[in-house]
XYZ file of C-alpha atoms in Angstrom:
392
model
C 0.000 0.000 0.000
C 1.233 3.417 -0.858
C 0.514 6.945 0.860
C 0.729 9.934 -0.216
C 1.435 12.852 1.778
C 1.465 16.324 0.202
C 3.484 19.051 1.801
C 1.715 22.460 0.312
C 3.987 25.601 1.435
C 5.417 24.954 4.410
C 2.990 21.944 6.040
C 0.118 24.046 5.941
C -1.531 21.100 4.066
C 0.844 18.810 5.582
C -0.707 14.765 6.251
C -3.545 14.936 4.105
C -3.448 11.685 1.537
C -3.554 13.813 -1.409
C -2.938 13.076 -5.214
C 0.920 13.882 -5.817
C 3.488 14.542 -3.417
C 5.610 12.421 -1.002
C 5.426 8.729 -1.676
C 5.720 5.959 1.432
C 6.098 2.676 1.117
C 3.575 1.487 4.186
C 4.796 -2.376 3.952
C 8.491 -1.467 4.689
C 8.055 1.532 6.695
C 5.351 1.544 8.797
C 3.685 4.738 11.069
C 4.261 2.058 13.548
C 7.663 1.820 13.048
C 8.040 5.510 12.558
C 7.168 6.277 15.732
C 8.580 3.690 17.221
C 11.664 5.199 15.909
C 11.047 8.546 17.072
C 10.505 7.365 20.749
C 13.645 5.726 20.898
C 15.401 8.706 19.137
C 13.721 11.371 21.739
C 14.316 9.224 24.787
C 18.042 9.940 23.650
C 20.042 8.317 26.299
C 18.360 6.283 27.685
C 15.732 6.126 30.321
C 17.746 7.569 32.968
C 18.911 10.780 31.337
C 16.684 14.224 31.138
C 15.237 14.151 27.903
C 16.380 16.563 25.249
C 13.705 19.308 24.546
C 12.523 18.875 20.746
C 13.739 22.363 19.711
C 16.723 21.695 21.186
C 16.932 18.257 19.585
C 15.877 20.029 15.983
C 18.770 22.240 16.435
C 21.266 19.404 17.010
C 20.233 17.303 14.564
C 19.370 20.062 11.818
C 22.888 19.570 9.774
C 21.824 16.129 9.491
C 18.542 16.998 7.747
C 17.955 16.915 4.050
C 17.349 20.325 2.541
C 13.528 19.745 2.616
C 13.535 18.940 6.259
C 16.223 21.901 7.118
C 14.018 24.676 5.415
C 11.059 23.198 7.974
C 13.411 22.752 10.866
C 14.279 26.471 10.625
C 10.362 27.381 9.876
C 9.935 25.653 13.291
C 12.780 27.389 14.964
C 11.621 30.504 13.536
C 8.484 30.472 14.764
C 9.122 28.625 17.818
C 7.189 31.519 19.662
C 3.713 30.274 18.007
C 4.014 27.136 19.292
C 2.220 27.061 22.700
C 3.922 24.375 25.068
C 5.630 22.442 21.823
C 8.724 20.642 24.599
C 5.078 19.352 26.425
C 3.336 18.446 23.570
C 6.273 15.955 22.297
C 6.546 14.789 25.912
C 2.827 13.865 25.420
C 3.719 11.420 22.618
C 5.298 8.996 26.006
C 1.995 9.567 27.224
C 0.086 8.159 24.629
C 2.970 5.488 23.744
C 1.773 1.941 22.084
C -1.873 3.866 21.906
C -1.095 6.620 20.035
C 1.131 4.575 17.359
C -2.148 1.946 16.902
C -4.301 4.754 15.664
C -2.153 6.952 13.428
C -5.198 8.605 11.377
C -6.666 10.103 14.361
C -3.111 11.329 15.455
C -2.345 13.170 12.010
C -6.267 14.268 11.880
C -5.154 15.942 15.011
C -1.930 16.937 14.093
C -3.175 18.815 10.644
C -5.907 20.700 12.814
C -3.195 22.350 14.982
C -0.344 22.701 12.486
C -2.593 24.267 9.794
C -3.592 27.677 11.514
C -0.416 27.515 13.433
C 1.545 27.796 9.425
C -0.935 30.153 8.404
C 0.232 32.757 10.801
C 3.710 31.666 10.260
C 3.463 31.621 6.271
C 1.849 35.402 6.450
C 5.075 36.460 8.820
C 7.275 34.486 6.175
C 5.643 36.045 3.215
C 5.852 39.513 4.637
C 9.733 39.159 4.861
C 10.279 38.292 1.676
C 10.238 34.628 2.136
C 9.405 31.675 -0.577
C 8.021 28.722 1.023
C 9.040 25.078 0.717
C 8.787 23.293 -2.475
C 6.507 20.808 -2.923
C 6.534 17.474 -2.942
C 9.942 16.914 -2.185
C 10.947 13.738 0.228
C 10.850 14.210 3.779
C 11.548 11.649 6.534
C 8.729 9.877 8.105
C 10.477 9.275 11.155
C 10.898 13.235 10.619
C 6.956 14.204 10.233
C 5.757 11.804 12.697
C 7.703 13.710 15.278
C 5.698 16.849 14.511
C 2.399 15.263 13.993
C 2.921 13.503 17.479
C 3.588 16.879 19.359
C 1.001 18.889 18.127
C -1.361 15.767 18.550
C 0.220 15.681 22.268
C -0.765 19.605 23.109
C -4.836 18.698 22.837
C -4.269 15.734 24.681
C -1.963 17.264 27.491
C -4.756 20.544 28.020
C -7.608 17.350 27.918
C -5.808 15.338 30.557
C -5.181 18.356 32.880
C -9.214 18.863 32.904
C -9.532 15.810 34.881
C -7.873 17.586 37.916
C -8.540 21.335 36.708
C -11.335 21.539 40.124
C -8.831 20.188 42.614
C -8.037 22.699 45.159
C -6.190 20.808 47.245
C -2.847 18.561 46.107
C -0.702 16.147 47.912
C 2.413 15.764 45.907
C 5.243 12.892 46.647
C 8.347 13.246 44.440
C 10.920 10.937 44.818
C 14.929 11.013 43.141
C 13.456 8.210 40.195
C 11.400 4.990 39.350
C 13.427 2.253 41.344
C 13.946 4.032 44.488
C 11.364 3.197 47.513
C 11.162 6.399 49.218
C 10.530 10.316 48.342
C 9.247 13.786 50.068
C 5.426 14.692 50.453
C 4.246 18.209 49.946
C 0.837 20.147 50.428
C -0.444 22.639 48.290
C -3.635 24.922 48.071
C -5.138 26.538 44.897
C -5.517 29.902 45.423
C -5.872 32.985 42.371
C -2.176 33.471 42.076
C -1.941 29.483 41.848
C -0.558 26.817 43.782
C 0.491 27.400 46.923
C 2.890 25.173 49.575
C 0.842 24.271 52.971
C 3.188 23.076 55.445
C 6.421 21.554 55.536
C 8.046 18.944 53.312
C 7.791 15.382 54.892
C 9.824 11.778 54.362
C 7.729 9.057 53.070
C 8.505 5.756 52.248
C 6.799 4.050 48.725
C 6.883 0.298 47.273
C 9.767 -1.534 47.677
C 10.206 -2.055 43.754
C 9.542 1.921 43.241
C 6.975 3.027 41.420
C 5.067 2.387 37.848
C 2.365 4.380 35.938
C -0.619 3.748 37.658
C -4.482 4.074 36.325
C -6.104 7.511 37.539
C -7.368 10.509 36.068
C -4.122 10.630 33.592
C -4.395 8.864 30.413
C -2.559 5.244 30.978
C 1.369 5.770 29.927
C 3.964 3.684 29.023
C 7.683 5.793 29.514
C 8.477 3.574 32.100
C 7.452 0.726 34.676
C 3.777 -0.119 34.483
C 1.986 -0.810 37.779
C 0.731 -4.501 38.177
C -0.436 -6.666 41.045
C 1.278 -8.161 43.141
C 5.108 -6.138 41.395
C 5.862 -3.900 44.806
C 5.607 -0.503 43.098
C 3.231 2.232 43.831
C 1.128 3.823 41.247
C 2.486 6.614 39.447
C 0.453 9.240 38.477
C -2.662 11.567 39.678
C -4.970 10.093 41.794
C -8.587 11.039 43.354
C -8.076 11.059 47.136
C -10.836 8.306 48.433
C -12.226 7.878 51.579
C -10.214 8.156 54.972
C -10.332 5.070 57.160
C -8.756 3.908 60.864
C -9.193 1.646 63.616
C -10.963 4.403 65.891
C -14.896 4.901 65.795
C -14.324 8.029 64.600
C -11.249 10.623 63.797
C -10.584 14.518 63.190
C -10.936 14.649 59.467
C -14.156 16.242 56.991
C -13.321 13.366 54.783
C -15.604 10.482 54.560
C -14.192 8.464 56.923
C -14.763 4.105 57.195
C -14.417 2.725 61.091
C -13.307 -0.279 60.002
C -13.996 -3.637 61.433
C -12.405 -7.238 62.123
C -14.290 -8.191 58.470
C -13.118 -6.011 56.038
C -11.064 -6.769 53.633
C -9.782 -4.586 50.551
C -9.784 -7.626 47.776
C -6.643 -8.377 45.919
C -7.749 -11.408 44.235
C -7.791 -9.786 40.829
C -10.812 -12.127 39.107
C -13.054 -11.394 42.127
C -16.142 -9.084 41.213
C -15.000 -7.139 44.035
C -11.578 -6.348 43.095
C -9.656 -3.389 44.318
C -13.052 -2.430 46.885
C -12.825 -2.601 50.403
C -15.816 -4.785 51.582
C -17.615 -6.248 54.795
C -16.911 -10.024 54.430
C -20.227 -10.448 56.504
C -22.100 -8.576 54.469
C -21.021 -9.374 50.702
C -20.181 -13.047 51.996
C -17.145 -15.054 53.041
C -16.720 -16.096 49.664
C -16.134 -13.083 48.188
C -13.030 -12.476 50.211
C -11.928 -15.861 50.179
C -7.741 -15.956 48.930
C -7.500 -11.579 49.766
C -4.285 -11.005 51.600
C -5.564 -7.148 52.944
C -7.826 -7.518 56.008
C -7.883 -3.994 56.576
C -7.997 -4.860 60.546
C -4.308 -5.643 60.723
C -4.026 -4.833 64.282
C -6.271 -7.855 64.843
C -5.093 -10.427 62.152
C -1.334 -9.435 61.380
C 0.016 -9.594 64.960
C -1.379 -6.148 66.125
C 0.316 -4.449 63.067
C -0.474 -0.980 63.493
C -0.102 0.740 59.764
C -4.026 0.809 58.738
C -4.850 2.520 61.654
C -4.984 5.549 60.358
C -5.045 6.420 56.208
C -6.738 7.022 53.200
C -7.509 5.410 49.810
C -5.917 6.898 46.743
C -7.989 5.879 43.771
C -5.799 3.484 41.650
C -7.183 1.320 38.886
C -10.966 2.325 40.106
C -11.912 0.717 36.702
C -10.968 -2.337 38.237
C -8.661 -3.428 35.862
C -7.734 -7.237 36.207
C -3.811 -7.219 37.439
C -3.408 -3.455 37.158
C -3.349 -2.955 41.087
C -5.531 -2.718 43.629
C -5.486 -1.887 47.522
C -3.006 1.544 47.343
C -3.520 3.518 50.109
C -1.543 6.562 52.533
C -1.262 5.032 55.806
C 1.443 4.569 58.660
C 4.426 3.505 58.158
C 6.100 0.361 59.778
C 9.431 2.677 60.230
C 10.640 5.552 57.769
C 13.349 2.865 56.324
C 10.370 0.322 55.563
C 8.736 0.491 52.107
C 5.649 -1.007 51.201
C 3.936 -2.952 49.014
C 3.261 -0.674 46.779
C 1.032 2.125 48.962
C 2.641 5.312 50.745
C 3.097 5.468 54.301
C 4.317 8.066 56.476
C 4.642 9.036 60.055
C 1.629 9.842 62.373
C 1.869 13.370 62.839
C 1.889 13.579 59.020
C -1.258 11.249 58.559
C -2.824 13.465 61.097
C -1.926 16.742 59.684
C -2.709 15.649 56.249
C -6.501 14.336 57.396
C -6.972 17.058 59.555
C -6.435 19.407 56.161
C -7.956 17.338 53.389
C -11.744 18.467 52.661
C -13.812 16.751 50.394
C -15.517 19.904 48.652
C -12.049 20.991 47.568
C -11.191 17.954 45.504
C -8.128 16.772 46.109
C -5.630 14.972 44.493
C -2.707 12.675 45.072
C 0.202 12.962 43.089
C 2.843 10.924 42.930
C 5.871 11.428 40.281
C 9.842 10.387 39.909
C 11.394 13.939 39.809
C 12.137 13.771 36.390
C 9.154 12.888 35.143
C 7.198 15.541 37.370
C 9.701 18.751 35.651
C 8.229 17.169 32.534
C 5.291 17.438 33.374
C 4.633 20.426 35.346
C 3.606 22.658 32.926
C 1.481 20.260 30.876
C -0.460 19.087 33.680
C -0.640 21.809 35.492
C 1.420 20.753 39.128
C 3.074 22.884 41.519
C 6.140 24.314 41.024
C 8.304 22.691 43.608
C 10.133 24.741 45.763
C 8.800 27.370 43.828
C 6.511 30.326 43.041
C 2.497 30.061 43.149
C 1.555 28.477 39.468
């Protein structure tokens, strides 16, 4: 199968199968493989290295390009300044990973309805100086166009995502140094009109023993990096709904809904059970359902007085109930601040306290938690707290 791409001016018509144009051979170079190419060239050096802004990238790599593809590289550079968030926007393409790549039409539907009044404006400013625009039909590299039909796909998708949390006003935010390590710092913040806003003092918290792995919350699911499954000892990655609070007591200082909890509850782990990833009254759903769980939630009573759900909250991983995606994550007390979990975050008491004390249920919040790289790529895109930092 052969498509044809037409490049009119400079990619104002750019992805539209057109008669004439630039010619692909789809059986030996896929859009798969395309961008399956371009993550591997963006992720640059590997997984644990900062990855290179695109501009940045464009410039290194622009002596490399073929004249076609220079004359657009320094279109882009040129007008760099009309393109809102573009180092965000080609993060975005890790976001959408395996799932972008299996529906390429949407992606360059998407792509041509942002580049084309983004050229527009930039083919006036050219054509006002004098310019000529790039000739047409002339090869250019797929690995080379995917790139930019990727990152201005990414842009809607990173302002869509954001929506899920724009009503939060309230954010707890753990950070730790990357994805293997089992501990990081907590921080509070408050929305206010000049933007987020630090509440308190950064705390130590301890995470899963593995690390951490993208998680399922209000993000879209991601793939630059370890995946959360059951049963792997990582804690979801991610933003997450906070859930109810829940302790041994009867009761306990917080406005959040809060779940006495009782020598039958279990949260089930037993990831073909209807019940999966809920915290449920064996006595009132039936023994059976909890039969094989490994999480009664009384642990003081059936784990040798183990003290760690006595007080907490659930943060709302995999609510979809995805089978083997996770299930049972919660903030609760930790063992000691050099033991990690199994994949939940715990902390010290006068932490939890603080933290339920603070959270309010009208105000939305949020858990967040990010390696430190991945939340400076982020930050803008989705909106976070600037850590350490002004209100955003």
């Amino acid at each position: 199968m052969i498509t044809k791409i037409d490049l009119d001016g400079a990619f104002a018509g750019a992805f539209n199968p057109v008669d004439g144009g630039v010619l692909f051979n789809e059986s030996e170079n896929s859009l798969t493989d395309a961008a399956g190419l371009c993550i591997r060239e963006i992720r640059g050096l590997g997984e644990d290295r900062r990855l290179m802004s695109p501009l940045v990238k464009i410039r290194a790599e622009r002596d490399q390009m073929s004249a076609v593809e220079r004359r657009i590289a320094d279109f882009i550079l040129e007008n760099a300044h009309l393109l809102r968030d573009y180092s965000g926007a080609l993060e975005r393409l890790f976001l959408r990973g395996v799932g972008e790549m299996a529906r390429p039409a949407r992606t360059l539907r998407a792509a041509r309805t942002f580049i084309r009044p983004i050229l527009v404006r930039g083919r006036i400013a050219r054509s006002r100086a004098g310019r000529g625009s790039i000739a047409r039909g002339r090869p250019v590299s797929r690995s080379f166009l995917f790139v930019l039909a990727l990152a201005f796909a990414g842009t809607a998708a990173a302002k869509d995502e954001a929506a899920a949390w724009s009503d939060a006003r309230q954010m707890v935010v753990v950070t730790t140094p990357g994805w293997n390590v089992d501990h990081g710092t907590l921080r509070t913040y408050a929305r206010t009109a000049g933007g987020w806003k630090e509440v308190g003092q950064p705390a130590p918290v301890t995470i899963g023993k593995a690390g951490a792995g993208w998680g399922l919350g209000l993000n879209a699911p991601r793939h630059d990096g370890p995946v959360k499954r059951e049963g792997d000892l990582r804690s979801p990655a991610g933003v997450f709904e906070i859930g109810e609070a829940f302790g041994y007591a009867a009761k306990a200082d917080t406005a959040m809904p809060y779940r006495a909890l009782s020598a039958t509850d279990y949260c089930v782990d037993v990831s073909d059970s209807p019940q999966y990833n809920r915290i449920v009254d064996a006595e009132v759903v039936g023994e059976k359902v909890v039969e094989g769980s490994t999480e009664p939630m009384r642990r003081d009573i059936h784990v040798n007085g183990d003290q760690r759900y006595r007080q907490g909250f659930v943060i709302e991983h995999n609510r979809q109930q995805r089978a083997k995606g996770g299930s049972c994550i919660f903030g609760h007390l930790w063992k000691s601040p050099v033991d990690a979990t199994t994949g939940c975050t715990a902390m010290a008491p006068s932490l939890m306290r603080r933290l339920l004390a603070w959270l309010r249920p009208e105000q939305h919040p949020v858990f967040v938690l990010l390696p430190e790289q991945a939340y400076e790529a982020l930050q803008h895109a989705w909106h976070l707290p600037v850590l350490g930092g002004a209100a955003r």
